[in-house]
Amino acid sequence: MTDTKTPLSEMRERIDSIDRQIQQLISERANHAQTVAKVKGAGLSAIDYYRPEREAHVLRMVVDRNKGPLSDTEMVRLFREIMSSCLAQEDPLKIGFLGPEGTFSEQAVRKHFGHAAYGLPLGSIEEVFQEVAAGHADFGVVPVENSGQGMIQVTLDMFLTSEATICGEVELRVHQCLHSQAGKLEDVKRVYAHAQSLQQCKTWLRINLPGVECVAVGSNAEAARLARHADDAAAIAGETAGKVYGLRTVAQGIEDRADNTTRFLVIGRSLFPPSGNDRTSLLITVNDKPGALYDVLSPFARHGISLNRIESRPAHTGKWQYAFFIDVSGHVEGDALRAAVHDIGESAATIRVLGSYPVALP
Amino acid sequence: MTDTKTPLSEMRERIDSIDRQIQQLISERANHAQTVAKVKGAGLSAIDYYRPEREAHVLRMVVDRNKGPLSDTEMVRLFREIMSSCLAQEDPLKIGFLGPEGTFSEQAVRKHFGHAAYGLPLGSIEEVFQEVAAGHADFGVVPVENSGQGMIQVTLDMFLTSEATICGEVELRVHQCLHSQAGKLEDVKRVYAHAQSLQQCKTWLRINLPGVECVAVGSNAEAARLARHADDAAAIAGETAGKVYGLRTVAQGIEDRADNTTRFLVIGRSLFPPSGNDRTSLLITVNDKPGALYDVLSPFARHGISLNRIESRPAHTGKWQYAFFIDVSGHVEGDALRAAVHDIGESAATIRVLGSYPVALP
């Protein structure tokens, strides 16, 4: 460390000056957040200021403006954290999720709410719904769909019996790879992975490694560790895990569905206004008669609304036979969707707007 | 959402303008970091650019400048994340720690390295040392001291047989509270807590709740959940956990040592220059003869150096009898400490500088 001006020390001075400005701006932002809080009234918690549609709008502007060198994901992450800190000046948001800590669900909580929110690890998906309903948690984060294995039924069924609304969605992408010490497929006599990962990759394994022993272990990280100490074993794990454990990648994207994404819903107790790029989830029940589903779906086509997903479930009451979970593009306050919902109401037994919420960010 | 100018929409416009500036500055900062990388040469990883003394210096300036409203801890956290993202433009740092994910050790990793570094959960403290030595991890984070229960011997002993250096320290503070549904001490017939928390609070429990049943459960979060569903039970957990689970606090700061801090060391393979506020860890072995310890310690007094900690361990070789782990204020490149180390070298069997590293930030 010398005091003469080297290119490095000049660079550091410039970075110091940037940091000074960033800090001042963050403080100013936090001050504005406090002022907003004062305008709204004293004695309130973060839940009273939290506006998911506003956050989504802010983050979309961040993505639009981003010219690098940081990736959109990293830049969005930093702004999530800044907003999370500003919001947590009041009593921080309490977010229920399927525990324990360190799970995929907690990653989804942190991706969506940042690290200044309180995480509330709970014992089951049911408990997440209960805690939100009882007001012990402000929001809950529950898995709803794995692109490899379809919808998570227990989550859908909870909407049949609870008043929960949907306030957001979070997507986590995982690409599975096969890693080994040697990096050669022909040496692999044994594959370690978490049971779910083995399941997600079973077609690839059957075709490319027929008859090879598959060993289910506690996590993919553990699988990578085991593979590192063996000549004849490989592990299924994400790209990162392979890099982290110093293994060579034998094959990439080996999951049976190429886009292995887990989708989570943010559940709450109220509905929020449009953010500008929204999705709406509807729960529609119909009486079992010919053409019932057609009657339900045709208004969407008529009003030019895209269907994203449809899933039918047996409804748990005698009044009707089927419940449909339908995701469509747009916000229920938009004219087209409002009209479609009205039309469906004419023929369906019941229709409930579970929520209109911002489409997941990167 | 109206388009007429309300105080709220004006405020949002101002926040948007602040965000635009913050984003531009973060991008500029990331560009500078890339330029520094190019100056140093192509094909290098984050480990080649990571300068703990520089980071500590930057973060100390952040604390000095901070005038609120965000706390020092929150502001430091945001800058850690910004630096973490900038650094991770090259191959991110790989940090080994005692797994699984979600433990206290992982919290220490994230507090020190941010969320853009790769975490490498490992099976034991020994394994963390091995992975760092082998270069599979760039750094490791290991617990070394719990203020309630003293030094963690397995960590100290690893320094006797490994070449690891100390590159930083991280402190996590936990204040234990007793929480219950009713908030009254006299109603408590049962206390749930993690075994370690029961241990940390045993004096308080003996005096204030003699004869009450203590039940060890998997985590303090689980304890809080159990207490919430019982009239006659309480849970030991942090302040946050009590709030999160909607319990009332019966008593605060019930740990036997009021300042319940876990201290972690960041271990690596090299030594780093001074940051301006440093601590030095020394490993000194002495032959078993009268006055040996006095001979070792007197040079510190003579050169005006403060001792922070001293811990003796039986050395695992026949050549000498005792090993002392000694933490002192200052950096080994400083004149006073350099002179003291030189003087100790005259009388001790061996002296090794484990590391000089920035004092832990808030």
XYZ file of C-alpha atoms in Angstrom:
724
model
C 0.000 0.000 0.000
C 1.791 3.113 -1.204
C 0.518 6.662 -1.292
C 1.853 7.593 -4.698
C -0.807 7.683 -7.431
C -0.840 4.361 -9.217
C -3.578 3.490 -11.708
C -4.999 1.220 -8.976
C -5.113 3.916 -6.303
C -6.667 6.379 -8.741
C -9.305 3.786 -9.576
C -9.993 3.270 -5.900
C -10.478 6.988 -5.377
C -12.988 7.033 -8.175
C -14.812 4.054 -6.650
C -14.813 5.807 -3.255
C -16.450 8.834 -4.821
C -19.064 6.621 -6.513
C -19.760 4.890 -3.190
C -20.223 8.238 -1.465
C -22.860 9.189 -4.032
C -24.595 5.794 -3.905
C -24.784 5.988 -0.121
C -26.230 9.478 -0.166
C -28.857 8.435 -2.682
C -29.806 5.310 -0.715
C -30.200 7.443 2.440
C -32.310 9.921 0.507
C -34.460 7.067 -0.789
C -34.890 5.725 2.749
C -35.895 9.208 3.915
C -38.568 9.419 1.226
C -39.858 5.997 2.283
C -40.138 7.307 5.844
C -42.013 10.362 4.645
C -44.467 8.178 2.741
C -44.935 6.227 5.979
C -45.664 9.446 7.900
C -48.201 10.579 5.301
C -50.024 7.283 5.705
C -50.160 7.479 9.482
C -48.283 6.421 12.606
C -48.186 2.982 14.208
C -48.397 1.029 10.965
C -46.223 -1.885 9.834
C -44.461 -2.579 6.547
C -47.540 -4.460 5.336
C -49.357 -1.096 5.244
C -46.807 0.380 2.810
C -45.933 -2.649 0.759
C -47.198 -2.292 -2.807
C -46.253 -5.294 -4.950
C -47.438 -3.571 -8.136
C -45.201 -0.588 -7.423
C -42.180 -2.819 -6.666
C -42.704 -4.786 -9.869
C -42.947 -1.535 -11.817
C -39.723 -0.207 -10.266
C -37.868 -3.458 -10.991
C -39.106 -3.577 -14.567
C -37.701 -0.079 -15.069
C -34.416 -1.357 -13.615
C -34.338 -4.144 -16.224
C -35.257 -1.738 -19.043
C -32.494 0.682 -18.097
C -29.843 -1.959 -17.525
C -26.946 -1.736 -19.988
C -24.570 -3.947 -17.970
C -21.985 -4.933 -17.052
C -24.051 -6.497 -14.250
C -26.693 -8.973 -15.398
C -30.384 -8.082 -15.091
C -30.695 -10.686 -12.347
C -27.898 -9.157 -10.267
C -29.128 -5.595 -10.755
C -32.698 -6.595 -9.836
C -31.311 -8.408 -6.784
C -29.522 -5.252 -5.590
C -32.633 -3.109 -6.005
C -34.741 -5.723 -4.217
C -32.338 -5.454 -1.295
C -32.404 -1.645 -1.311
C -36.218 -1.651 -1.332
C -36.238 -4.373 1.319
C -34.059 -2.230 3.629
C -36.100 0.924 3.007
C -39.360 -0.902 3.736
C -38.005 -2.592 6.870
C -37.612 0.773 8.596
C -41.143 0.090 9.816
C -41.876 -3.325 11.327
C -40.484 -5.623 8.594
C -42.735 -7.854 6.509
C -43.217 -11.349 7.913
C -43.131 -14.023 5.228
C -44.239 -17.581 5.938
C -42.691 -20.396 3.905
C -42.192 -24.131 3.962
C -39.138 -24.551 6.212
C -36.617 -25.339 7.347
C -34.267 -22.511 6.468
C -32.021 -23.116 3.484
C -34.672 -24.710 1.304
C -35.631 -23.744 -2.207
C -38.716 -22.011 -0.760
C -36.533 -19.734 1.334
C -34.546 -18.846 -1.791
C -37.838 -17.814 -3.372
C -38.696 -15.673 -0.319
C -35.329 -13.913 -0.493
C -35.505 -13.439 -4.240
C -38.897 -11.753 -3.895
C -38.698 -9.905 -0.582
C -34.941 -9.466 -0.010
C -33.072 -10.118 3.215
C -34.542 -7.371 5.399
C -37.918 -9.155 5.604
C -38.502 -11.674 8.398
C -38.679 -15.247 7.197
C -41.057 -17.511 9.080
C -40.194 -21.167 8.422
C -43.300 -23.327 8.833
C -43.980 -27.045 8.902
C -46.262 -27.501 5.909
C -47.908 -25.748 2.983
C -51.208 -25.872 4.910
C -49.591 -24.040 7.803
C -48.379 -21.296 5.464
C -51.987 -20.685 4.384
C -53.203 -20.753 8.004
C -50.578 -18.303 9.246
C -51.380 -15.850 6.474
C -55.124 -16.180 7.135
C -54.610 -15.607 10.861
C -52.471 -12.529 10.180
C -49.376 -14.010 11.864
C -47.607 -13.805 8.514
C -48.134 -10.854 6.151
C -47.513 -13.025 3.101
C -46.695 -16.623 2.370
C -44.586 -18.190 -0.368
C -45.681 -21.638 -1.554
C -44.490 -23.803 -4.468
C -47.228 -24.288 -7.046
C -45.611 -25.844 -10.084
C -42.507 -27.692 -11.111
C -42.110 -27.721 -14.865
C -40.842 -31.313 -14.697
C -43.587 -32.667 -12.491
C -46.577 -30.404 -12.954
C -48.790 -28.631 -10.485
C -48.382 -29.118 -6.764
C -51.846 -30.338 -5.805
C -51.755 -29.550 -2.117
C -51.219 -25.873 -2.911
C -54.085 -25.738 -5.408
C -56.409 -27.552 -3.010
C -55.732 -25.011 -0.267
C -57.408 -22.356 -2.423
C -60.601 -24.452 -2.462
C -61.008 -24.091 1.296
C -59.179 -20.852 2.174
C -59.736 -17.182 1.424
C -56.108 -16.631 0.409
C -55.374 -14.267 -2.455
C -52.424 -14.414 -4.848
C -50.200 -11.318 -4.747
C -47.225 -12.393 -6.789
C -45.253 -15.187 -8.408
C -41.577 -16.135 -8.192
C -39.685 -18.402 -10.552
C -36.483 -20.267 -9.757
C -34.702 -21.971 -12.630
C -32.501 -25.001 -12.157
C -30.603 -26.740 -14.929
C -29.472 -30.173 -13.932
C -26.094 -31.439 -15.083
C -24.165 -34.658 -14.651
C -20.776 -33.991 -13.053
C -17.874 -36.263 -12.282
C -14.204 -36.206 -11.378
C -13.051 -37.537 -14.745
C -15.762 -35.945 -16.857
C -16.332 -39.086 -18.965
C -19.664 -40.814 -19.335
C -18.176 -44.288 -19.849
C -16.535 -44.263 -16.396
C -19.802 -43.685 -14.550
C -20.999 -46.748 -12.648
C -23.025 -44.913 -9.976
C -25.051 -41.683 -9.873
C -25.666 -39.728 -6.678
C -28.485 -37.170 -6.458
C -31.413 -35.973 -4.425
C -34.438 -38.243 -5.001
C -36.320 -35.426 -6.736
C -33.432 -34.789 -9.129
C -33.215 -38.474 -10.012
C -36.930 -38.293 -10.771
C -36.484 -35.176 -12.924
C -33.727 -36.800 -14.989
C -34.995 -40.359 -15.217
C -35.507 -40.483 -18.998
C -32.014 -39.170 -19.661
C -30.541 -41.660 -17.181
C -32.447 -44.593 -18.712
C -31.209 -43.768 -22.203
C -27.659 -42.687 -21.463
C -26.742 -44.722 -18.399
C -28.887 -47.879 -18.547
C -28.414 -50.196 -15.584
C -26.229 -47.778 -13.675
C -26.856 -47.645 -9.909
C -28.776 -44.533 -8.794
C -28.259 -43.538 -5.155
C -30.616 -41.004 -3.541
C -28.827 -38.761 -1.012
C -29.911 -35.805 1.140
C -29.107 -33.014 -1.296
C -27.425 -32.399 -4.638
C -24.576 -30.659 -2.807
C -23.954 -33.878 -0.875
C -24.102 -35.800 -4.157
C -21.391 -33.556 -5.633
C -19.214 -34.086 -2.562
C -19.562 -37.860 -2.797
C -18.769 -37.851 -6.521
C -15.613 -35.870 -5.938
C -14.128 -38.636 -3.872
C -14.900 -41.441 -6.319
C -13.485 -42.507 -9.699
C -16.558 -44.353 -10.859
C -19.378 -42.092 -9.620
C -21.138 -39.008 -10.936
C -23.546 -36.539 -9.362
C -26.606 -34.738 -10.642
C -26.458 -31.109 -9.544
C -26.824 -27.581 -10.847
C -24.127 -25.945 -12.942
C -22.978 -23.933 -9.947
C -22.669 -26.912 -7.619
C -20.452 -28.701 -10.119
C -18.186 -25.649 -10.422
C -18.135 -25.168 -6.678
C -17.068 -28.749 -6.052
C -14.449 -28.695 -8.801
C -16.057 -31.414 -10.902
C -16.149 -31.734 -14.672
C -19.447 -31.554 -16.472
C -20.287 -34.755 -18.317
C -23.636 -33.548 -19.673
C -25.771 -30.429 -19.377
C -29.527 -29.911 -19.290
C -30.235 -33.556 -18.566
C -33.630 -32.926 -16.957
C -36.507 -34.512 -18.852
C -38.041 -31.094 -19.407
C -35.435 -28.677 -20.685
C -36.781 -25.713 -18.751
C -36.694 -26.945 -15.174
C -38.372 -24.130 -13.283
C -40.114 -24.141 -9.952
C -42.852 -21.575 -9.701
C -43.965 -20.179 -6.369
C -47.008 -18.108 -5.476
C -46.956 -15.220 -3.025
C -50.181 -15.507 -1.047
C -51.818 -12.800 1.049
C -55.121 -11.390 2.207
C -55.867 -8.643 -0.333
C -55.906 -7.813 -4.028
C -53.603 -5.185 -5.543
C -53.889 -2.758 -8.479
C -52.246 -3.332 -11.896
C -48.461 -3.111 -12.312
C -48.543 -2.891 -16.110
C -47.619 -6.525 -16.826
C -49.852 -8.823 -14.851
C -51.247 -12.289 -14.696
C -54.581 -13.311 -13.164
C -55.446 -16.589 -11.464
C -59.074 -17.660 -11.424
C -60.819 -20.477 -9.604
C -63.892 -21.565 -11.512
C -66.283 -24.345 -10.530
C -68.769 -25.861 -12.964
C -71.638 -28.283 -12.731
C -70.976 -31.541 -14.514
C -72.945 -31.178 -17.726
C -71.985 -31.452 -21.413
C -70.118 -28.407 -22.719
C -69.475 -26.958 -19.264
C -65.749 -26.464 -19.835
C -66.333 -25.051 -23.301
C -68.774 -22.511 -21.854
C -66.161 -21.480 -19.328
C -63.312 -21.125 -21.795
C -65.027 -19.484 -24.744
C -65.329 -15.999 -23.142
C -61.519 -15.814 -22.916
C -61.199 -16.383 -26.658
C -64.037 -13.956 -27.363
C -62.345 -11.180 -25.399
C -58.871 -11.938 -26.763
C -57.318 -13.159 -23.523
C -54.386 -15.621 -23.515
C -54.663 -18.672 -21.303
C -51.376 -19.517 -19.561
C -52.417 -22.586 -17.596
C -55.428 -24.693 -16.839
C -55.671 -27.446 -14.238
C -58.799 -29.289 -13.128
C -59.355 -30.597 -9.618
C -62.258 -32.442 -8.070
C -64.068 -29.856 -5.959
C -64.497 -30.877 -2.339
C -68.201 -30.065 -2.071
C -71.344 -31.694 -3.403
C -72.596 -28.546 -5.076
C -70.513 -29.001 -8.178
C -68.216 -31.521 -9.746
C -65.097 -29.802 -11.009
C -62.918 -26.890 -10.085
C -60.643 -25.288 -12.657
C -57.559 -23.265 -11.836
C -56.989 -20.975 -14.772
C -54.144 -18.501 -15.259
C -54.601 -15.824 -17.890
C -52.653 -12.760 -19.037
C -53.766 -9.371 -17.809
C -55.252 -7.741 -14.732
C -58.846 -8.179 -13.641
C -59.240 -4.389 -13.571
C -58.519 -4.358 -17.321
C -61.589 -4.059 -19.566
C -61.163 -7.309 -21.520
C -60.617 -9.525 -18.510
C -63.365 -7.843 -16.529
C -65.787 -8.547 -19.368
C -64.638 -12.169 -19.679
C -65.031 -12.742 -15.939
C -68.521 -11.284 -16.149
C -69.462 -13.590 -19.051
C -68.063 -16.679 -17.319
C -70.113 -15.771 -14.242
C -73.256 -16.362 -16.351
C -72.495 -20.038 -16.972
C -70.100 -21.212 -14.238
C -71.342 -22.322 -10.817
C -68.842 -19.975 -9.145
C -65.919 -17.827 -10.204
C -63.377 -16.377 -7.832
C -60.490 -14.078 -8.691
C -57.625 -15.530 -6.655
C -55.458 -12.611 -7.620
C -54.054 -10.340 -10.303
C -50.315 -9.931 -9.788
C -47.109 -8.867 -11.538
C -45.552 -11.457 -13.858
C -42.384 -12.943 -12.330
C -39.171 -10.938 -12.820
C -35.879 -12.528 -13.913
C -53.767 4.632 -9.662
C -54.549 8.096 -11.016
C -52.355 10.255 -13.174
C -53.040 13.540 -11.404
C -50.169 14.710 -9.222
C -50.832 13.549 -5.655
C -48.163 13.885 -2.969
C -47.688 10.099 -3.326
C -47.161 10.161 -7.084
C -44.756 13.098 -6.762
C -42.825 11.155 -4.148
C -42.693 8.148 -6.437
C -41.319 10.268 -9.261
C -38.600 11.499 -6.966
C -37.800 7.921 -5.902
C -37.679 6.863 -9.579
C -35.160 9.585 -10.273
C -33.058 8.485 -7.291
C -33.185 4.878 -8.494
C -32.037 5.938 -11.951
C -29.011 7.617 -10.420
C -28.247 4.712 -8.069
C -28.397 2.271 -10.955
C -26.109 4.345 -13.117
C -23.583 4.596 -10.299
C -23.696 0.866 -9.554
C -23.094 0.136 -13.257
C -20.203 2.592 -13.273
C -18.770 0.905 -10.192
C -19.080 -2.514 -11.848
C -17.314 -1.134 -14.939
C -14.418 0.088 -12.813
C -14.197 -3.314 -11.157
C -13.955 -4.885 -14.637
C -11.225 -2.443 -15.603
C -9.243 -3.338 -12.484
C -9.657 -6.981 -13.509
C -8.320 -6.238 -17.007
C -5.307 -4.386 -15.564
C -4.459 -7.443 -13.491
C -4.707 -9.857 -16.415
C -7.099 -12.186 -18.183
C -8.281 -15.612 -17.084
C -8.236 -14.858 -13.368
C -10.979 -15.564 -10.820
C -12.507 -13.381 -8.128
C -9.922 -14.696 -5.652
C -7.290 -12.774 -7.629
C -9.077 -9.441 -7.119
C -10.515 -9.948 -3.661
C -8.825 -7.623 -1.162
C -10.286 -8.022 2.322
C -8.363 -5.000 3.628
C -9.799 -2.817 0.889
C -13.356 -4.073 1.507
C -13.052 -3.441 5.246
C -11.752 0.061 4.527
C -14.652 0.800 2.172
C -17.215 -0.486 4.679
C -15.685 1.496 7.536
C -16.056 4.641 5.413
C -19.698 3.656 4.859
C -20.228 3.489 8.638
C -18.405 6.798 9.208
C -20.513 8.585 6.610
C -23.832 7.049 7.668
C -26.274 9.619 9.036
C -29.341 7.357 8.789
C -32.186 6.748 8.512
C -30.922 3.242 7.694
C -28.920 1.593 10.479
C -25.181 1.043 10.038
C -25.855 -2.690 9.805
C -28.357 -2.288 6.960
C -26.181 0.187 5.061
C -23.122 -2.065 5.418
C -25.230 -5.005 4.263
C -26.252 -3.146 1.075
C -22.666 -2.198 0.259
C -21.512 -5.775 0.917
C -24.060 -6.901 -1.669
C -22.999 -4.266 -4.186
C -19.338 -5.260 -3.779
C -20.316 -8.934 -3.911
C -22.077 -8.414 -7.268
C -19.220 -6.353 -8.705
C -16.657 -8.975 -7.687
C -18.737 -11.879 -8.993
C -18.389 -10.576 -12.583
C -15.311 -12.802 -12.628
C -15.679 -16.394 -11.393
C -17.353 -15.813 -7.997
C -15.557 -16.567 -4.739
C -16.145 -20.065 -3.386
C -16.646 -20.093 0.365
C -16.585 -23.338 2.359
C -18.588 -23.526 5.578
C -20.052 -26.027 8.007
C -23.319 -27.034 6.327
C -26.077 -27.663 5.759
C -27.478 -24.482 4.251
C -29.475 -22.309 6.617
C -27.115 -22.648 9.576
C -25.582 -19.874 11.592
C -22.328 -20.473 9.681
C -24.052 -19.710 6.403
C -25.397 -16.480 7.878
C -21.793 -15.562 8.684
C -20.739 -16.356 5.098
C -23.494 -14.120 3.700
C -22.804 -11.322 6.156
C -19.152 -11.288 5.119
C -19.209 -12.183 1.428
C -22.745 -11.253 0.325
C -25.050 -13.356 -1.786
C -23.154 -13.308 -5.077
C -20.422 -15.589 -3.696
C -20.813 -19.368 -4.007
C -21.445 -21.100 -0.688
C -19.944 -24.560 -0.333
C -21.672 -26.441 2.525
C -19.293 -29.031 3.994
C -19.617 -31.840 6.507
C -17.228 -30.736 9.242
C -14.884 -27.989 10.370
C -11.946 -30.234 9.395
C -13.333 -30.490 5.884
C -13.537 -26.697 5.609
C -9.805 -26.497 6.366
C -9.031 -29.297 3.886
C -11.041 -27.739 1.055
C -9.343 -24.392 1.518
C -5.896 -26.037 1.649
C -6.635 -28.010 -1.522
C -7.816 -24.855 -3.313
C -11.344 -26.189 -3.879
C -12.631 -23.337 -1.735
C -11.117 -19.849 -1.925
C -11.953 -19.146 1.705
C -13.598 -20.936 4.586
C -15.740 -19.624 7.422
C -15.450 -21.509 10.725
C -16.860 -20.737 14.193
C -14.074 -20.081 16.687
C -15.703 -18.676 19.793
C -19.073 -18.453 21.457
C -19.060 -15.866 24.194
C -21.225 -18.123 26.358
C -19.183 -21.256 25.921
C -15.663 -20.159 25.070
C -13.340 -21.179 22.286
C -14.259 -23.914 19.851
C -11.354 -26.306 20.328
C -11.628 -28.221 17.085
C -11.098 -24.997 15.132
C -8.049 -23.978 17.143
C -6.544 -27.455 16.864
C -6.825 -27.358 13.075
C -4.298 -24.514 13.032
C -1.770 -26.772 14.784
C -1.688 -29.153 11.846
C -2.698 -27.024 8.850
C -1.139 -24.119 7.004
C -4.365 -22.103 6.985
C -4.158 -18.343 7.425
C -6.768 -16.072 8.975
C -8.089 -13.407 6.591
C -11.024 -11.985 8.516
C -13.458 -12.322 11.372
C -17.251 -12.149 11.476
C -19.389 -11.652 14.541
C -23.046 -12.627 14.870
C -24.885 -11.402 17.940
C -27.856 -13.241 19.365
C -29.834 -12.095 22.365
C -31.940 -14.864 23.793
C -35.398 -14.061 25.128
C -38.133 -16.085 26.756
C -41.374 -15.778 24.785
C -44.848 -17.100 25.430
C -48.433 -16.667 24.324
C -49.548 -15.037 27.588
C -46.300 -13.240 28.361
C -46.353 -14.161 32.068
C -43.572 -16.015 33.843
C -45.869 -17.697 36.390
C -47.798 -19.541 33.642
C -44.709 -21.240 32.247
C -44.572 -24.969 33.023
C -42.435 -26.015 30.036
C -39.650 -24.399 28.024
C -38.876 -25.327 24.418
C -35.529 -24.450 22.852
C -32.622 -25.759 20.838
C -30.262 -27.757 23.109
C -27.520 -25.152 22.699
C -29.865 -22.329 23.725
C -30.957 -24.260 26.823
C -27.274 -24.614 27.658
C -26.638 -20.894 27.109
C -29.490 -19.898 29.445
C -29.197 -22.564 32.098
C -28.349 -20.254 35.026
C -31.273 -17.967 34.281
C -33.604 -20.966 33.958
C -32.400 -22.490 37.238
C -32.993 -19.246 39.143
C -36.197 -18.047 37.484
C -37.944 -21.267 36.500
C -36.690 -23.927 38.927
C -38.109 -27.383 38.284
C -39.732 -26.384 35.001
C -39.501 -28.978 32.214
C -36.958 -28.075 29.510
C -37.569 -29.678 26.101
C -34.823 -29.633 23.471
C -36.175 -29.285 19.922
C -34.618 -28.945 16.474
C -34.383 -25.177 16.327
C -35.469 -22.071 18.198
C -37.927 -21.322 15.400
C -39.563 -24.675 16.063
C -39.598 -23.864 19.798
C -41.452 -20.614 19.098
C -43.984 -22.442 16.952
C -44.639 -24.994 19.680
C -45.006 -22.295 22.342
C -47.555 -20.457 20.255
C -49.946 -23.354 20.406
C -49.699 -23.882 24.177
C -50.964 -21.978 27.230
C -48.382 -23.313 29.640
C -45.235 -23.325 27.531
C -42.580 -20.777 26.618
C -39.793 -20.756 24.048
C -36.245 -19.470 24.101
C -35.530 -17.646 20.866
C -34.095 -14.401 19.519
C -36.025 -11.152 19.666
C -36.924 -11.461 15.993
C -38.267 -15.007 16.260
C -40.591 -13.978 19.077
C -41.910 -11.075 17.019
C -42.239 -13.210 13.925
C -44.281 -15.839 15.739
C -46.498 -13.283 17.446
C -45.425 -14.174 20.985
C -45.021 -11.878 23.976
C -41.626 -11.452 25.504
C -41.488 -12.676 29.113
C -37.817 -11.820 29.675
C -34.975 -10.435 27.583
C -31.243 -11.103 27.576
C -31.603 -14.326 29.538
C -28.360 -15.863 28.284
C -25.821 -16.456 31.045
C -23.391 -14.102 29.346
C -25.121 -10.887 28.417
C -23.263 -10.470 25.144
C -24.030 -13.689 23.341
C -21.855 -13.442 20.261
C -20.554 -16.146 17.994
C -17.284 -15.264 16.366
C -16.227 -16.821 13.082
C -12.862 -16.785 11.344
C -12.411 -16.410 7.622
C -9.601 -18.780 6.682
C -7.548 -18.732 3.511
C -4.142 -19.410 2.032
C -2.441 -16.019 2.144
C -1.781 -12.961 4.304
C -3.149 -9.518 3.413
C -1.921 -5.937 3.969
C -3.283 -3.594 6.710
C -6.817 -2.159 6.491
C -6.266 0.507 9.142
C -8.032 -1.300 11.999
C -6.705 -4.799 12.313
C -6.286 -7.687 14.656
C -3.519 -10.277 14.561
C -3.728 -13.932 15.603
C -0.518 -15.637 16.654
C 0.237 -19.281 17.383
C 3.115 -19.546 19.828
C 4.588 -22.759 21.211
C 6.845 -22.793 24.266
C 8.964 -25.379 26.011
C 7.688 -26.252 29.455
C 10.044 -24.352 31.750
C 9.423 -21.829 34.538
C 8.570 -18.374 33.266
C 7.951 -19.516 29.692
C 4.553 -17.838 29.403
C 5.848 -14.670 31.047
C 8.689 -14.507 28.503
C 6.168 -14.812 25.713
C 3.793 -12.174 26.998
C 6.169 -9.484 28.221
C 7.187 -8.239 24.748
C 3.559 -7.273 24.077
C 3.493 -5.069 27.170
C 6.913 -3.640 26.331
C 5.796 -2.610 22.853
C 2.406 -1.299 24.032
C 0.269 -3.921 22.320
C -3.186 -4.876 23.675
C -3.947 -8.548 24.131
C -7.506 -9.442 23.093
C -7.530 -13.177 23.824
C -5.279 -15.944 24.993
C -6.010 -19.650 24.954
C -3.611 -22.488 25.698
C -3.778 -25.895 24.058
C -1.642 -28.982 24.463
C 0.566 -29.088 21.382
C 0.315 -32.324 19.431
C 4.041 -32.939 19.087
C 6.762 -34.016 21.482
C 8.992 -31.055 20.768
C 7.202 -28.697 23.123
C 4.494 -28.755 25.725
C 2.076 -25.899 25.127
C 0.648 -23.948 22.271
C -0.866 -20.503 22.849
C -3.374 -18.873 20.589
C -3.028 -15.149 21.129
C -5.069 -12.357 19.536
C -3.645 -8.847 19.712
C -4.591 -5.460 18.309
C -2.761 -4.203 15.232
C -1.254 -5.558 12.028
C 1.968 -7.527 11.892
C 3.329 -5.051 9.328
C 3.039 -2.327 11.981
C 6.300 -1.383 13.738
C 5.244 -2.217 17.297
C 3.846 -5.654 16.542
C 6.710 -6.519 14.219
C 9.157 -5.726 17.025
C 7.141 -7.727 19.575
C 6.966 -10.735 17.265
C 10.704 -10.508 16.770
C 11.341 -10.410 20.539
C 9.018 -13.340 21.218
C 10.891 -15.317 18.581
C 13.986 -15.139 20.814
C 12.357 -17.070 23.661
C 9.473 -19.099 22.212
C 9.994 -22.483 20.580
C 8.036 -21.329 17.540
C 5.886 -18.378 16.561
C 3.568 -18.282 13.579
C 1.476 -15.369 12.384
C -1.873 -17.000 11.581
C -3.071 -13.756 10.116
C -3.563 -10.002 10.414
C -7.087 -9.093 9.380
C -9.715 -6.336 9.630
C -11.610 -6.153 12.928
C -15.222 -7.381 12.472
C -17.720 -4.819 11.175
C -21.171 -4.310 12.691
